[in-house]
PDB file of C-alpha atoms in Angstrom:
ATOM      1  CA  UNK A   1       0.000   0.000   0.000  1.00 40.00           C
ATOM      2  CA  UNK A   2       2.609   2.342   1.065  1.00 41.00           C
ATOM      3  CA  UNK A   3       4.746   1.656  -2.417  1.00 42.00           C
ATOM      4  CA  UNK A   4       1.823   2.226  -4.050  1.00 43.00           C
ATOM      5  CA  UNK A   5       1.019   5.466  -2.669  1.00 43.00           C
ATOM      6  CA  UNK A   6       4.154   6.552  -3.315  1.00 44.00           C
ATOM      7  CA  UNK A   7       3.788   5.570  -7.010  1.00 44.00           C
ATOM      8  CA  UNK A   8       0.942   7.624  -7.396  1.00 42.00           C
ATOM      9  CA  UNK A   9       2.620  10.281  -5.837  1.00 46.00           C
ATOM     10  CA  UNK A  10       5.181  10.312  -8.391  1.00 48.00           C
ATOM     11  CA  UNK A  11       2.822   9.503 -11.241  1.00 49.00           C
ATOM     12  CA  UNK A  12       0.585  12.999 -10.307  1.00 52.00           C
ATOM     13  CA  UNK A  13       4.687  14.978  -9.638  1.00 52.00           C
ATOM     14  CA  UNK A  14       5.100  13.713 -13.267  1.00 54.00           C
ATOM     15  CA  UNK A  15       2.122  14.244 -14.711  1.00 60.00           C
ATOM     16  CA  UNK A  16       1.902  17.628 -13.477  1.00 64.00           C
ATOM     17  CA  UNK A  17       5.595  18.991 -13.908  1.00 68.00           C
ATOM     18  CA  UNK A  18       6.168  19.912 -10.545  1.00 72.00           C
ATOM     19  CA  UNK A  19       9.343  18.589  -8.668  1.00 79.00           C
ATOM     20  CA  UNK A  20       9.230  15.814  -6.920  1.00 88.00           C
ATOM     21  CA  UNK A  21      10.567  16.146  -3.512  1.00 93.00           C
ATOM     22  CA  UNK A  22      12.459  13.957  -1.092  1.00 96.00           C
ATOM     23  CA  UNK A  23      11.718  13.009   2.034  1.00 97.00           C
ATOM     24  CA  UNK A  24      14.362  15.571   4.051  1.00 97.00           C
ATOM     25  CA  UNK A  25      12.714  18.380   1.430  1.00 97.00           C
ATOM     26  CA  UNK A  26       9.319  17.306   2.570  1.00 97.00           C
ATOM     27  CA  UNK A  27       9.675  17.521   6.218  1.00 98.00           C
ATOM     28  CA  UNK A  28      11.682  21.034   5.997  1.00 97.00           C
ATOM     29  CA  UNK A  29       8.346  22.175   4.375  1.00 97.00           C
ATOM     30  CA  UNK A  30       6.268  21.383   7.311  1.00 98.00           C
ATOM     31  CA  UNK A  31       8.002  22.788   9.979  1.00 97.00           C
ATOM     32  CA  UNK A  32       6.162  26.232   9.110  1.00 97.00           C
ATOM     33  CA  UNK A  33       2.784  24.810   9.000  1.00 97.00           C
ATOM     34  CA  UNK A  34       3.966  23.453  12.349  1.00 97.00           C
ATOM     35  CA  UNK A  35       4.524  26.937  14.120  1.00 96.00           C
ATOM     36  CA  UNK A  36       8.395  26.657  13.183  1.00 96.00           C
ATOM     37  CA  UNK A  37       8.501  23.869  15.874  1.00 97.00           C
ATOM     38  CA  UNK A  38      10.970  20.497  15.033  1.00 98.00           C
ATOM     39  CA  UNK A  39       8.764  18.408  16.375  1.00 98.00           C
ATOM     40  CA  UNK A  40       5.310  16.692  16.025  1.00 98.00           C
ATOM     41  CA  UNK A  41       4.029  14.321  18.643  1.00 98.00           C
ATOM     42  CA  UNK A  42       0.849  12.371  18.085  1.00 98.00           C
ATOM     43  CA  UNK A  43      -0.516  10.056  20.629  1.00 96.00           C
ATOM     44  CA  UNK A  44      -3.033   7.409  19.814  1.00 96.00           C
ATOM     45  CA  UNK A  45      -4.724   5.525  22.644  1.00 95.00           C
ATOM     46  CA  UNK A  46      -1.948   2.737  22.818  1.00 97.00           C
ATOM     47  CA  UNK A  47       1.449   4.507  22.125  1.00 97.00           C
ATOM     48  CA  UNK A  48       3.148   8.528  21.076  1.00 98.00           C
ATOM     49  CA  UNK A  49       5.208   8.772  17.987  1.00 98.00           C
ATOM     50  CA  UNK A  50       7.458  11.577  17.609  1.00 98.00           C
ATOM     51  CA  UNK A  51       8.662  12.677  14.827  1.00 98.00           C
ATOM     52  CA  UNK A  52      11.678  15.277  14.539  1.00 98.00           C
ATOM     53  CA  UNK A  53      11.141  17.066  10.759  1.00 98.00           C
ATOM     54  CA  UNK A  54      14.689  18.704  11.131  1.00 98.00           C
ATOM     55  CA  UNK A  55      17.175  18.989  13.205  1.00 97.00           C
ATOM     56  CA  UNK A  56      20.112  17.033  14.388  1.00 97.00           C
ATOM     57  CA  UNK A  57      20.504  13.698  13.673  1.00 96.00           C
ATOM     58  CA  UNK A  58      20.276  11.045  16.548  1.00 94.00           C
ATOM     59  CA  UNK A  59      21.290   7.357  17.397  1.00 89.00           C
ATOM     60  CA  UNK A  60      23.082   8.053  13.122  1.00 92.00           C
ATOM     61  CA  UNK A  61      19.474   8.641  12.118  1.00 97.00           C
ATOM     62  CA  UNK A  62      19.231  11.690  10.450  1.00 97.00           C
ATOM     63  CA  UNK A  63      15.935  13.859  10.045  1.00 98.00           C
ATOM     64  CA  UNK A  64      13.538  13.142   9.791  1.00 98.00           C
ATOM     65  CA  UNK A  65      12.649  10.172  12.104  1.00 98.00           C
ATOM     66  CA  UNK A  66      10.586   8.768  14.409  1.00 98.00           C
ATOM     67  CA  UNK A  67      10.361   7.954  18.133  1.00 98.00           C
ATOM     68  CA  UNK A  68       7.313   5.222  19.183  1.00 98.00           C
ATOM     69  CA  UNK A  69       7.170   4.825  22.378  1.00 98.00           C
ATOM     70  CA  UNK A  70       4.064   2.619  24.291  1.00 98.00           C
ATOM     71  CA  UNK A  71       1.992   3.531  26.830  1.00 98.00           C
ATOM     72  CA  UNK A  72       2.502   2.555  29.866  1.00 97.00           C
ATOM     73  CA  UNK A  73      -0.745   1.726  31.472  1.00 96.00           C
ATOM     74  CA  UNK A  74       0.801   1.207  35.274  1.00 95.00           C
ATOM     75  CA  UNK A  75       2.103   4.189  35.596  1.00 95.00           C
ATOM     76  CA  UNK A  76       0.425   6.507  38.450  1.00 93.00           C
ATOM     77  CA  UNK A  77      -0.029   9.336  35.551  1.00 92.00           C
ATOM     78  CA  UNK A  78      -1.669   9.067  32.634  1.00 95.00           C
ATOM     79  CA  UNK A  79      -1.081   9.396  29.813  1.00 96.00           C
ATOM     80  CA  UNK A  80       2.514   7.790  30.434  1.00 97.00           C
ATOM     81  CA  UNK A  81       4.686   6.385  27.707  1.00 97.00           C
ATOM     82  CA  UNK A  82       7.760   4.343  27.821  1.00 98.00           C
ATOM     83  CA  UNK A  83      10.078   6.531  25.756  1.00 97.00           C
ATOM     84  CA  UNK A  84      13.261   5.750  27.315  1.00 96.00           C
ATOM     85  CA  UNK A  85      14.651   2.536  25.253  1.00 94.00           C
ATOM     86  CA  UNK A  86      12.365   3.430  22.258  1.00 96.00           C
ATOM     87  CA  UNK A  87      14.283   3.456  19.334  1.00 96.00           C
ATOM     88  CA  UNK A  88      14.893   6.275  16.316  1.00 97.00           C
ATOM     89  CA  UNK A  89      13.581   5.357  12.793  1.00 98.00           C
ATOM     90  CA  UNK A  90      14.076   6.693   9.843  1.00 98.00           C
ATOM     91  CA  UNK A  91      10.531   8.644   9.130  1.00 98.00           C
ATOM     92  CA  UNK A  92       8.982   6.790   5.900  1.00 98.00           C
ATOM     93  CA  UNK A  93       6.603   8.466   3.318  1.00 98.00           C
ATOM     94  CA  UNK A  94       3.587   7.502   5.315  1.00 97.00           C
ATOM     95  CA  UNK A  95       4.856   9.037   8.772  1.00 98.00           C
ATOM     96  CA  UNK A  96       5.420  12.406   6.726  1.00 98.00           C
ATOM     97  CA  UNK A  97       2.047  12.362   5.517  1.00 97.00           C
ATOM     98  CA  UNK A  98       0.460  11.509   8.552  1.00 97.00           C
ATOM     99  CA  UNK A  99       2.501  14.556   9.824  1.00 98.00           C
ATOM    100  CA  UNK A 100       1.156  16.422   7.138  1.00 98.00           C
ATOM    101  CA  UNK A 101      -2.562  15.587   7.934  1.00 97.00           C
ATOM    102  CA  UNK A 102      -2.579  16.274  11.183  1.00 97.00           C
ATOM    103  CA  UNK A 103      -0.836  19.745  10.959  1.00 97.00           C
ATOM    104  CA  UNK A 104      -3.226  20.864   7.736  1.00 96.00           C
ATOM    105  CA  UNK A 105      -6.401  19.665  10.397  1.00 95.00           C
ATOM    106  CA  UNK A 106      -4.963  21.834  12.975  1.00 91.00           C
ATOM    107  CA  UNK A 107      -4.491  24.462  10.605  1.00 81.00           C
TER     108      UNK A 107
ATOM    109  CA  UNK B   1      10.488  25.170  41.398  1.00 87.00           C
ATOM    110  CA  UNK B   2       9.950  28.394  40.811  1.00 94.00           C
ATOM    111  CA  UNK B   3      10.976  28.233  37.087  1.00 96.00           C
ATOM    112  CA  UNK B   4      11.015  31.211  34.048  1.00 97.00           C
ATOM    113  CA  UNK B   5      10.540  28.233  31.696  1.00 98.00           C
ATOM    114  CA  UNK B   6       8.196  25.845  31.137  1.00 98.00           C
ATOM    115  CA  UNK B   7       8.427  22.165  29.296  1.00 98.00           C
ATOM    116  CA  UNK B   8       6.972  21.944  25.899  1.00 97.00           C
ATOM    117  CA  UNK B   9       7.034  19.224  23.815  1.00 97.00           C
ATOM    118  CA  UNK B  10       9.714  16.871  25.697  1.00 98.00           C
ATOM    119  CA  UNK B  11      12.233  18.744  23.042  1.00 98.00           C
ATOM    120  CA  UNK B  12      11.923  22.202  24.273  1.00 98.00           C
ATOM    121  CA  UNK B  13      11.940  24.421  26.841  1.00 98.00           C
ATOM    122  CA  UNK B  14       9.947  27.466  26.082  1.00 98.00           C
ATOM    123  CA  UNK B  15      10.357  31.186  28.030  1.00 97.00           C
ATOM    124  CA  UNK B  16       8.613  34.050  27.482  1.00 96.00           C
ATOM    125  CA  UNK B  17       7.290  32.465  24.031  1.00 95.00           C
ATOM    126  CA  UNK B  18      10.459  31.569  22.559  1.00 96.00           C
ATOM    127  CA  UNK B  19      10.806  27.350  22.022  1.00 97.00           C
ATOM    128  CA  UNK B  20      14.346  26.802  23.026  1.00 98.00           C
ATOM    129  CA  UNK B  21      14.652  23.080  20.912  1.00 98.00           C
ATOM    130  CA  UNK B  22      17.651  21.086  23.174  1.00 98.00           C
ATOM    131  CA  UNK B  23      16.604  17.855  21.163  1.00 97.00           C
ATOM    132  CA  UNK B  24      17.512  19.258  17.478  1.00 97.00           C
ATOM    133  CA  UNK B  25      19.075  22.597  17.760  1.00 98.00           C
ATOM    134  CA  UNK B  26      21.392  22.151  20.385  1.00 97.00           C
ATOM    135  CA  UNK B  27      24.582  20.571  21.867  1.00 96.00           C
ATOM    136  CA  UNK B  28      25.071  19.746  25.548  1.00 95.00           C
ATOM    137  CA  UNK B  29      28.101  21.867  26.597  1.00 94.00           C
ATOM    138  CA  UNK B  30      28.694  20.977  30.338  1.00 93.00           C
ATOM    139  CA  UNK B  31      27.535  20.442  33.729  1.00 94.00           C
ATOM    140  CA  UNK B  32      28.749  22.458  37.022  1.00 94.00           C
ATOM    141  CA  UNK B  33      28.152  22.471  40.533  1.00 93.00           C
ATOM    142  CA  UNK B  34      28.971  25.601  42.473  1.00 95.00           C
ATOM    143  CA  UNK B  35      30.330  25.396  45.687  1.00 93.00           C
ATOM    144  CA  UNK B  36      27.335  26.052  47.459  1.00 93.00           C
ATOM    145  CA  UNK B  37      25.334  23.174  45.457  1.00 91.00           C
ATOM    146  CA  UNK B  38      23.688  25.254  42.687  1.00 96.00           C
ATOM    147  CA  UNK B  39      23.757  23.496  39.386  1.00 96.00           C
ATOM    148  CA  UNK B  40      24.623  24.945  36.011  1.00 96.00           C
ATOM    149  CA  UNK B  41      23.608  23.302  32.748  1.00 96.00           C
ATOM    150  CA  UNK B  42      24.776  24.768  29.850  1.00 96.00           C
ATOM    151  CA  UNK B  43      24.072  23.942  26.051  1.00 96.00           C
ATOM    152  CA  UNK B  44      25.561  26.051  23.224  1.00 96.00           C
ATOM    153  CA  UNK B  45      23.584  26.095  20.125  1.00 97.00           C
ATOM    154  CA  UNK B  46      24.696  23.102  17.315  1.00 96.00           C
ATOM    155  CA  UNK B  47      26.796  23.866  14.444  1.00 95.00           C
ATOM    156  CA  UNK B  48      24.658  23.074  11.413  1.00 95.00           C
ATOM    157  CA  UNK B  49      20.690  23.626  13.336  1.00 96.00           C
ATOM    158  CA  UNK B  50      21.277  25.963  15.652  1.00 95.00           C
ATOM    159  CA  UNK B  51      21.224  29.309  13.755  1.00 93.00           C
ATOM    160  CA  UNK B  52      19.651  32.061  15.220  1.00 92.00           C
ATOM    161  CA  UNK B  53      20.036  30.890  18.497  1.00 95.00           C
ATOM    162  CA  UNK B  54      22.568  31.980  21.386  1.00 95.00           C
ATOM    163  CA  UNK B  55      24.523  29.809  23.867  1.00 97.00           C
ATOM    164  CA  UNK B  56      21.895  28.672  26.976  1.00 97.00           C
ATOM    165  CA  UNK B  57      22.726  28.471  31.162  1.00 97.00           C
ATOM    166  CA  UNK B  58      20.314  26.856  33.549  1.00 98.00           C
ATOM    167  CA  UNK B  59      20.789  28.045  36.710  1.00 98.00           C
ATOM    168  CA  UNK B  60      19.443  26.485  38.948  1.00 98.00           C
ATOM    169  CA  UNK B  61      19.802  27.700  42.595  1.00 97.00           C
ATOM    170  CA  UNK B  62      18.906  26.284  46.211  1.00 97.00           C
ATOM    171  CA  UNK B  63      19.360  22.595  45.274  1.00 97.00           C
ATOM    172  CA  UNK B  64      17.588  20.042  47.289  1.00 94.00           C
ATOM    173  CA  UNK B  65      17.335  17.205  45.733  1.00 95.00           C
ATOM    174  CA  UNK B  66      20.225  15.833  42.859  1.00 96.00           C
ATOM    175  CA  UNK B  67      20.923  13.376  40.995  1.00 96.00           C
ATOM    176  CA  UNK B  68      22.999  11.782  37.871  1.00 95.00           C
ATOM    177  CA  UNK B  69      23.490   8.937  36.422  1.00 95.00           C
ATOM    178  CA  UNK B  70      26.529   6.462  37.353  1.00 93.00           C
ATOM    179  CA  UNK B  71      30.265   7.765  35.300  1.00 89.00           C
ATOM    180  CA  UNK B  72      28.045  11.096  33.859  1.00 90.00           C
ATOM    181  CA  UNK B  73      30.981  13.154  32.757  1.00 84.00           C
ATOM    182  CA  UNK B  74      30.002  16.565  33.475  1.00 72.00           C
ATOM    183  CA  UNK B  75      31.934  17.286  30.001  1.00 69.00           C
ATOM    184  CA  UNK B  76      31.214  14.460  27.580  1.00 75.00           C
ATOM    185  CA  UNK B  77      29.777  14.441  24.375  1.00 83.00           C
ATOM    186  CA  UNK B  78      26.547  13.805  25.607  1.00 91.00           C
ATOM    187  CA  UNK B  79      22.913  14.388  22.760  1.00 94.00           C
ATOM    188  CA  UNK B  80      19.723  15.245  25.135  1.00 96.00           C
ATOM    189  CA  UNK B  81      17.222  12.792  24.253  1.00 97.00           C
ATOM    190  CA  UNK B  82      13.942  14.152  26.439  1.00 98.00           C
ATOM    191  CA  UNK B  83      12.774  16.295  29.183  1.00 98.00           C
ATOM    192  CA  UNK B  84      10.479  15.770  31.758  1.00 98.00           C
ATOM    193  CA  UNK B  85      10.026  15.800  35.143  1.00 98.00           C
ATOM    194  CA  UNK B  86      10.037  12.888  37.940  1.00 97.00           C
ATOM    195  CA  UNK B  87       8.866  12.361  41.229  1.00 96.00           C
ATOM    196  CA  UNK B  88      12.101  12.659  43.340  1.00 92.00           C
ATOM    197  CA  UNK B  89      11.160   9.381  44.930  1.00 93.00           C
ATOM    198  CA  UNK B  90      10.715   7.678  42.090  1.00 94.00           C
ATOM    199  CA  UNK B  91      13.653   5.866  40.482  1.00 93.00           C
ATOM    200  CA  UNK B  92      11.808   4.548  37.251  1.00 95.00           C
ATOM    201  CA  UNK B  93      12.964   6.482  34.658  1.00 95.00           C
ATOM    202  CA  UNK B  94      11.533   4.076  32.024  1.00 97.00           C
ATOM    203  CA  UNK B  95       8.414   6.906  31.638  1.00 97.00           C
ATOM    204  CA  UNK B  96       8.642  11.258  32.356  1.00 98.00           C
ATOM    205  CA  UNK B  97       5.836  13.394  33.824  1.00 97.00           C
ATOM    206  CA  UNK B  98       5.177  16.287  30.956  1.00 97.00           C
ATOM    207  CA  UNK B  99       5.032  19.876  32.511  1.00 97.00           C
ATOM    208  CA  UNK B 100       0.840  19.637  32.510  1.00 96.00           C
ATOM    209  CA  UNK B 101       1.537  16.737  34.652  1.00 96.00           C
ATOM    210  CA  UNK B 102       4.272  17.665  36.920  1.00 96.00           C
ATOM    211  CA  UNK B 103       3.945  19.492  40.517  1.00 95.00           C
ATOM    212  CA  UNK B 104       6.114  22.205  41.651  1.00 94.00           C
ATOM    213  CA  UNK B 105       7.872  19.492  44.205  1.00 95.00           C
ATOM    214  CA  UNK B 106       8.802  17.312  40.671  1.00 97.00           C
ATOM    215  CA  UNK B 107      12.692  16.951  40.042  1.00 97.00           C
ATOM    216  CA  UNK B 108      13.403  18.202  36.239  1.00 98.00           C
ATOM    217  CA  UNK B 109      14.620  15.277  34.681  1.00 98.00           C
ATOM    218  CA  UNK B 110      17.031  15.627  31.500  1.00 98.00           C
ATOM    219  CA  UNK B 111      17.472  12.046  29.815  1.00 97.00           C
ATOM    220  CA  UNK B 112      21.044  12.036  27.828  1.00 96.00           C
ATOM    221  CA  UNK B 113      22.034   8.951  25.381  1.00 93.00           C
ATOM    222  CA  UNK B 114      22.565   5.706  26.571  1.00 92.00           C
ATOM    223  CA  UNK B 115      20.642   6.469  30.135  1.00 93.00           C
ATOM    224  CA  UNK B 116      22.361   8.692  31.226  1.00 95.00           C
ATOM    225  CA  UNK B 117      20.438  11.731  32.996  1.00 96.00           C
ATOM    226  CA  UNK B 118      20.637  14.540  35.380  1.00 96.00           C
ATOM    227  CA  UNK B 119      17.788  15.756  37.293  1.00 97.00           C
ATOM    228  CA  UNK B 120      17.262  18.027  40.227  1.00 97.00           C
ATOM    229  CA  UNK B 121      14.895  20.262  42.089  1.00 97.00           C
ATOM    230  CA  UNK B 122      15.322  23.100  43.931  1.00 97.00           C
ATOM    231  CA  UNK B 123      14.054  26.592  44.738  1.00 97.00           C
ATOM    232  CA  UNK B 124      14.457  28.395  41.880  1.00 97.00           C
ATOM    233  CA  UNK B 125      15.395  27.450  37.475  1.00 97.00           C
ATOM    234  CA  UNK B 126      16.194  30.273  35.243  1.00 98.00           C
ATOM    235  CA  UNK B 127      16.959  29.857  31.611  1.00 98.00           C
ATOM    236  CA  UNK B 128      19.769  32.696  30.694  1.00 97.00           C
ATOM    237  CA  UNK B 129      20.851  33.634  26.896  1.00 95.00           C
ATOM    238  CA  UNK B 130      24.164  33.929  27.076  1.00 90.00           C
ATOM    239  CA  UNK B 131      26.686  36.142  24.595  1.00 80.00           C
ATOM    240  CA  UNK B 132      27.270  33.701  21.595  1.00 69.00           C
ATOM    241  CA  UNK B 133      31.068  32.535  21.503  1.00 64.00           C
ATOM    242  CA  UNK B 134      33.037  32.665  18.552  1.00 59.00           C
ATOM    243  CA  UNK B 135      32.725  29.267  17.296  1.00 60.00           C
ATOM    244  CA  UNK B 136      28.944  30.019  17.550  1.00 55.00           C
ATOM    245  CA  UNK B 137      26.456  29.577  14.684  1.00 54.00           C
ATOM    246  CA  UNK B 138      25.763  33.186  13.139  1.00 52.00           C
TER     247      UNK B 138
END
């Protein structure tokens, strides 16, 4: 699904003449429609993702990536999530438009 | 704590509207303890994302409660992951309180790589622009 998206992606960047960004490119561009801030975090009911749209690279991953981290449903406050040993990921087209969805709702 | 800053986003501390982002823009420059116990934690702004911003000093003064993790260098090469705060009694730093969370008698926890950490509480936490040095970003 996520290839495919991507396909049509490029098919409509091709179609329509307009340059067809990267991932880094894409992320840079949200940052304004995020207030100028790095970083998005969206929480779902189960775990947080963050996801750093610039900045410094971390763990060798450079921006943008991703942070998921679980809840953690014994904790004394809630919402509480287990970011300490969650790993960075390289963000993938999908996280960036997620990203991008949410910030254009808020908007 | 009677702080000037507040928590955002577990990136950045924010004062007087301005997002100070430790996570991404930043470099952790050192840890000091003063001779009376007040802590200084200083970060000076990263070569490549930190433009536009000027060298940073917590102060933090009347220290009561302190902490770090075991062989924290107060000069290594450490990269901030998170901040948060922590109940001072409470050793599980698997999880951090965000600032809507927290109570003024939370320790400030700052989570480095590899587990390491330094947190603290005391009276007071001011966050201080300092005069940029001259291997500063412009």
């Amino acid at each position: 699904m996520g290839e495919y998206s991507d396909f049509c992606c490029w098919s409509n960047a091709a179609k329509t003449g307009a340059p067809v960004k990267n991932l880094t490119e894409q992320a840079a561009d949200l940052v304004p429609l995020n207030g100028g801030r790095n970083r998005v975090t969206l929480r779902s009911p189960s775990q947080q993702m963050e996801v750093d749209l610039a900045g410094k690279s971390h763990g060798g991953v450079p921006t943008p990536h991703t942070k998921v981290s679980p809840l953690n449903p014994r904790a004394p406050n809630q919402p509480a999530f287990n970011t300490k040993n969650s790993p960075v990921e390289p963000a993938t087209q999908q996280d960036i438009r997620t990203v991008r969805r949410y910030l254009e709702r808020q908007n | 704590m009677d702080k000037d800053f507040t928590v955002g986003q577990a990136n950045e501390l924010i004062k007087a509207g301005r997002i100070y982002d430790l996570h991404n823009c930043f470099d952790f420059d050192y840890l000091t303890i003063l001779e009376d116990g007040d802590l200084r934690l200083a970060f000076k702004p990263n070569a490549s994302h930190g433009e536009g911003y000027s060298p940073l000093l917590l102060c933090a003064e009347g220290v009561d409660h302190f902490a770090v993790s075991p062989n924290f260098g107060p000069t290594t090469a450490y990269h901030l992951e998170e901040i948060g705060y922590k109940s001072c009694d409470d050793e599980d730093d698997n999880w951090l309180l965000s600032q809507r969370q927290a109570t003024v008698a939370d320790d400030l926890f700052f989570r480095f790589n590899d587990g390491h950490y330094v947190r603290f509480r005391s009276q007071s936490a001011s966050l201080i622009e300092t005069p940029p040095t001259p291997d500063s970003p412009p």
